[in-house]
PDB file of C-alpha atoms in Angstrom:
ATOM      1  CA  UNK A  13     -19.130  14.820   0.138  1.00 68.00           C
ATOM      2  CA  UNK A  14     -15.437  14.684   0.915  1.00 84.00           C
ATOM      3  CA  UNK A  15     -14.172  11.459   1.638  1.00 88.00           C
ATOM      4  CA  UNK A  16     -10.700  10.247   3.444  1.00 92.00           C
ATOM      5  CA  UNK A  17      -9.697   6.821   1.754  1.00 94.00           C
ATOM      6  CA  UNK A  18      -9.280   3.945   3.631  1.00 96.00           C
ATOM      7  CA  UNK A  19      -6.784   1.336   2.101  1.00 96.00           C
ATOM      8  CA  UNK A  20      -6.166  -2.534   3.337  1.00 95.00           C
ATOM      9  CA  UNK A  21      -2.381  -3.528   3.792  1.00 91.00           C
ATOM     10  CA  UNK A  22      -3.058  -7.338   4.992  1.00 90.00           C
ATOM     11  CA  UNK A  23      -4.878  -7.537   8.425  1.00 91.00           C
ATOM     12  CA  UNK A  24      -4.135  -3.501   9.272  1.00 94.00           C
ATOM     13  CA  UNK A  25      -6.179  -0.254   7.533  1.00 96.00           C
ATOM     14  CA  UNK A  26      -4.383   2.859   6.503  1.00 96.00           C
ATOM     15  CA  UNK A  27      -5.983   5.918   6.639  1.00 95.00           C
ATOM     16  CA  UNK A  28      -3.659   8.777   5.413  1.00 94.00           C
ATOM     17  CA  UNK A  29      -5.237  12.099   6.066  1.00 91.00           C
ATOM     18  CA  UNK A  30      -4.338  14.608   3.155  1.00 89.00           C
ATOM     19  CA  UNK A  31      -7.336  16.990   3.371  1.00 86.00           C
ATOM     20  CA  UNK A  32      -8.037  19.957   6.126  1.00 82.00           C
ATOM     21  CA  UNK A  33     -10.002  17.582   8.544  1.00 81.00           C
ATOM     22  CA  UNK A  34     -13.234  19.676   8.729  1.00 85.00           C
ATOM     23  CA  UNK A  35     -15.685  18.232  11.452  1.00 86.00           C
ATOM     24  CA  UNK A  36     -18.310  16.706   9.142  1.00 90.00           C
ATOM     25  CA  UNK A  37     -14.894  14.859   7.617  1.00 90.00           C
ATOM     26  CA  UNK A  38     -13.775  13.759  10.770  1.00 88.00           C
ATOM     27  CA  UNK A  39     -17.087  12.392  11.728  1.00 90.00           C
ATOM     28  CA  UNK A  40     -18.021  10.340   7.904  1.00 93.00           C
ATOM     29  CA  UNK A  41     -14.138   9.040   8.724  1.00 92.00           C
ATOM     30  CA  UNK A  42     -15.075   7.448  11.874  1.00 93.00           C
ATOM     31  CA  UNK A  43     -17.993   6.166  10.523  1.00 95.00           C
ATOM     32  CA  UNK A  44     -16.312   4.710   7.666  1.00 96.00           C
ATOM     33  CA  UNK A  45     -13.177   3.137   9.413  1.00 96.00           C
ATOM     34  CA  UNK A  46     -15.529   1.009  11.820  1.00 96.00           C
ATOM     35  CA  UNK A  47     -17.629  -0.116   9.288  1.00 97.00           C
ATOM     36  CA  UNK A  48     -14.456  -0.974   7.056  1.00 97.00           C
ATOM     37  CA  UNK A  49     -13.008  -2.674  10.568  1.00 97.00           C
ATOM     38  CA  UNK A  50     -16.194  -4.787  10.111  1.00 96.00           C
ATOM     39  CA  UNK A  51     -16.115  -5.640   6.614  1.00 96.00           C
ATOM     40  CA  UNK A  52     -12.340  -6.429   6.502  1.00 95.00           C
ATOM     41  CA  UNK A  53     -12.095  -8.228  10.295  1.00 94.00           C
ATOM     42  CA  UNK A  54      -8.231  -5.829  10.464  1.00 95.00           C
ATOM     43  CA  UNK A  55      -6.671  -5.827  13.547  1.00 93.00           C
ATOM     44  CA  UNK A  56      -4.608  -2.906  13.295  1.00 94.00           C
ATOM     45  CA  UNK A  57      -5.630   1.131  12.350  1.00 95.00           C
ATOM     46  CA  UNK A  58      -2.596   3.182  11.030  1.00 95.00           C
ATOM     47  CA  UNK A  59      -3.839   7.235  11.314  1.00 95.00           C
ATOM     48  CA  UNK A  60      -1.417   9.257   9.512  1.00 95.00           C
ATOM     49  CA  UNK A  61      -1.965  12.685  10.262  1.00 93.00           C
ATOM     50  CA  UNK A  62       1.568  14.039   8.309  1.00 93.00           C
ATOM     51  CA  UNK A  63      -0.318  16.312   6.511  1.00 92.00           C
ATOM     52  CA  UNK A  64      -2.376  18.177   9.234  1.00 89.00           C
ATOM     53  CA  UNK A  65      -0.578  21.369   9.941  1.00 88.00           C
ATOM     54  CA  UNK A  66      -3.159  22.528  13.336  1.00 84.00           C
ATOM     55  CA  UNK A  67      -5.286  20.052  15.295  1.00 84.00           C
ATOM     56  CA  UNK A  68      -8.121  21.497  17.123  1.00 84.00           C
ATOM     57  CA  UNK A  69     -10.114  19.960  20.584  1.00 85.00           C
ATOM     58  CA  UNK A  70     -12.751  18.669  18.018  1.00 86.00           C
ATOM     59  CA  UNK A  71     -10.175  16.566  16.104  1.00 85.00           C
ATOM     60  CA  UNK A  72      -8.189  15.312  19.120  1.00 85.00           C
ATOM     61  CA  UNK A  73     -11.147  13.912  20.350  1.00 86.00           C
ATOM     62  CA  UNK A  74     -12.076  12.121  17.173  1.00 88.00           C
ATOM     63  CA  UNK A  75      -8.706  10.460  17.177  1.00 88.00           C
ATOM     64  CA  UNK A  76      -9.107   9.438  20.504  1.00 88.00           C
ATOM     65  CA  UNK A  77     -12.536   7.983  20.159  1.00 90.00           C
ATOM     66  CA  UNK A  78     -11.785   5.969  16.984  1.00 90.00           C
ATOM     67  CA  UNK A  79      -9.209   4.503  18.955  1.00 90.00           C
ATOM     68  CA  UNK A  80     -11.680   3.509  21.309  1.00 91.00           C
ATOM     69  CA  UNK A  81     -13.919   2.126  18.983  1.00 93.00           C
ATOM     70  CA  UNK A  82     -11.417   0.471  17.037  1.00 93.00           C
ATOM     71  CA  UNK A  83     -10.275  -1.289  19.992  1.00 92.00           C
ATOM     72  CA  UNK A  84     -13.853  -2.017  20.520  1.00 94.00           C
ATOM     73  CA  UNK A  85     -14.048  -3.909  17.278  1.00 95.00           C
ATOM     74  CA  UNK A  86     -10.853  -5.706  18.319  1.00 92.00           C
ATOM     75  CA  UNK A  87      -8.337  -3.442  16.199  1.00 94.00           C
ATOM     76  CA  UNK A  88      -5.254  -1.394  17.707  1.00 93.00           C
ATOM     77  CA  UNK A  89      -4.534   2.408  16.393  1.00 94.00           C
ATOM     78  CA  UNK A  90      -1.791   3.563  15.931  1.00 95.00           C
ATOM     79  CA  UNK A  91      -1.153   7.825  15.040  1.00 94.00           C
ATOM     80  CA  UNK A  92       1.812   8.212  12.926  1.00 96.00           C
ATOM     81  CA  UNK A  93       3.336  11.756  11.393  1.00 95.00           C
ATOM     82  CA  UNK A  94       2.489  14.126  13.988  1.00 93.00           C
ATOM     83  CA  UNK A  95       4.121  17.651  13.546  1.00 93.00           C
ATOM     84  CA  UNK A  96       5.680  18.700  16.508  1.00 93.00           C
ATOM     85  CA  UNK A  97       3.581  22.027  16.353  1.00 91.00           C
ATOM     86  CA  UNK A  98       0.307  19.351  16.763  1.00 90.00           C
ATOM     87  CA  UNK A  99       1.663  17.479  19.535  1.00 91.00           C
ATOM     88  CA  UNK A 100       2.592  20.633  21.563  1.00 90.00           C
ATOM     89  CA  UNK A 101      -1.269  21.990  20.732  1.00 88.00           C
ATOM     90  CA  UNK A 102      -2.283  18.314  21.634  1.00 87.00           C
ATOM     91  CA  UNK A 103      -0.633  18.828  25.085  1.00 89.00           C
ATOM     92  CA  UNK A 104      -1.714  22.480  25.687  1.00 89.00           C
ATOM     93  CA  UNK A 105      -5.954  21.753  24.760  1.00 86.00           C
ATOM     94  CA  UNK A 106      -4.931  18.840  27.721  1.00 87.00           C
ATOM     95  CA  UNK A 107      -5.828  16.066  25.377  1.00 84.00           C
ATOM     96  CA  UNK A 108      -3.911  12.644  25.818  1.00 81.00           C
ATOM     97  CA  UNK A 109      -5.829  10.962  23.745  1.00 82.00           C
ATOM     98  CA  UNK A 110      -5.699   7.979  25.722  1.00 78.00           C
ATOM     99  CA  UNK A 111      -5.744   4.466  24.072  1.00 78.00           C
ATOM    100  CA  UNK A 112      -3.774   6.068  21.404  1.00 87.00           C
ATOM    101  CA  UNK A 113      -0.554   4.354  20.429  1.00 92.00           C
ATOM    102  CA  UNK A 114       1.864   7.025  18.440  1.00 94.00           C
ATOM    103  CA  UNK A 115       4.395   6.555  16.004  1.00 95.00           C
ATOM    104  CA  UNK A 116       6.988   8.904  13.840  1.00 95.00           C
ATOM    105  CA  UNK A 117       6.205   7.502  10.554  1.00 95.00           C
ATOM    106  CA  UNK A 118       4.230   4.491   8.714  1.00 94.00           C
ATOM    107  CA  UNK A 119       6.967   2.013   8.712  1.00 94.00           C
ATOM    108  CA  UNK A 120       7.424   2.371  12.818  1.00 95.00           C
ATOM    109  CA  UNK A 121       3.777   2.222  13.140  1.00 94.00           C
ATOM    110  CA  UNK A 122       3.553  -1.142  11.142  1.00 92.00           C
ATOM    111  CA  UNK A 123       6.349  -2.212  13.379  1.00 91.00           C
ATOM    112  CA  UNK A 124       4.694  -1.290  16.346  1.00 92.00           C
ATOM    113  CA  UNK A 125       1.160  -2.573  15.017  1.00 91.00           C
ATOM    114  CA  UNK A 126       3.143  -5.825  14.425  1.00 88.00           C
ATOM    115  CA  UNK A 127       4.336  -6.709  17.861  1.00 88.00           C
ATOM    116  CA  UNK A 128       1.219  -5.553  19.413  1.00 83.00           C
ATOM    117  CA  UNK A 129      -1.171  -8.108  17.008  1.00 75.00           C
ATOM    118  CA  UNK A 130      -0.229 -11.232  16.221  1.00 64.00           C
ATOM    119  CA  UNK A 131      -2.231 -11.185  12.798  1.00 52.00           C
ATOM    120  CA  UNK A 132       0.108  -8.812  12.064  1.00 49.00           C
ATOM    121  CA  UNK A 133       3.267 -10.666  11.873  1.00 49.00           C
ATOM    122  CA  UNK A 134       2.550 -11.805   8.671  1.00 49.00           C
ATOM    123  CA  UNK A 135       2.811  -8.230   7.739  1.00 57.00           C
ATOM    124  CA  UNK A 136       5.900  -7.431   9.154  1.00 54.00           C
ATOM    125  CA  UNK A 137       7.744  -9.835   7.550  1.00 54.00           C
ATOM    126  CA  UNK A 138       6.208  -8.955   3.999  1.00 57.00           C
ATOM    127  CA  UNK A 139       7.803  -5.127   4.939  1.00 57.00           C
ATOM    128  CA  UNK A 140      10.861  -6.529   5.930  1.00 58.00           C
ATOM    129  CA  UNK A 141      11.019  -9.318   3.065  1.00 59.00           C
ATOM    130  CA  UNK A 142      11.628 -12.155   5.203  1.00 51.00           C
ATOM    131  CA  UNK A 143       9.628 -15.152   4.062  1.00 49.00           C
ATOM    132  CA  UNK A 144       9.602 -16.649   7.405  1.00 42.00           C
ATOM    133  CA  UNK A 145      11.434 -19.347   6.859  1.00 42.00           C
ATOM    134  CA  UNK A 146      15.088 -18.272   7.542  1.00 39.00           C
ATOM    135  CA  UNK A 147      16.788 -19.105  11.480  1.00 36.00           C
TER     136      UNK A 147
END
C-alpha cells in the first residue's frame, strides 16, 4: 500500500504530500501521523499540500480532522502550499476547515509553528542560524 512519509524536523512532523491523495491514502495518513505524534511527543504538524492540483469534500475533511486530532494529542497543524485553484474549491464545497492554521510555504509555516509552540523555538532558531546566544 501507498504510503505518505512522515519526517521529524526537531519537535514538529512534516508531511509533504507528493502523491494523488486517494481516500484509502488519506485515511492510512491520518492514522500514521497520530501514531507518529505519539511515538515522537512533536508539537507541531506541517501539511504541505504543494503538490495537490484538486481537493475534493473527502480530503478537506481529512485535513480538518487531523488537525483536530493533532491538537488532541497536543500538536498544532499547520497547511502550507495551497494552490489558489484548492483554496477557491475549499471555499466553494463550504469547508473552513476549522482548527486549521495555513501558511504559503514551509519556511512561514515553521515560523508560524514556532511562535505558536514554545518547543518550537529551538527550531526556529536552528532555521534562522541563531545559536541563541546573541542580544
Amino acid at each position: 500500500m501507498e504510503r505518505v512519509p512522515i519526517l521529524r524536523i526537531g519537535d514538529v512532523l512534516l508531511v509533504s504530500i507528493q502523491v494523488d491523495l486517494q481516500d484509502h491514502i488519506a485515511v492510512q495518513l491520518q492514522d500514521d501521523l497520530s501514531q507518529r505524534i505519539v511515538e515522537t511527543g512533536a508539537k507541531g504538524v506541517l501539511i504541505d499540500i504543494s503538490a495537490l492540483e484538486i481537493v475534493d469534500s473527502f480530503v478537506g475533511r481529512m485535513i480538518s480532522t487531523t488537525a483536530a486530532v493533532s491538537r488532541v494529542l497536543d500538536a498544532e497543524t499547520v497547511v502550507v502550499g495551497m494552490q489558489p485553484a484548492v483554496a477557491i474549491t475549499l471555499v466553494e464545497l463550504g469547508l473552513t476547515l476549522d482548527g486549521v492554521l495555513t501558511a504559503l510555504d514551509v519556511d512561514r509555516g515553521l515560523r508560524l509553528l514556532a511562535s505558536r509552540t514554545s518547543g518550537s523555538a529551538l527550531l526556529l532558531r536552528e532555521v534562522e542560524g541563531d545559536d541563541g546566544a546573541g542580544g
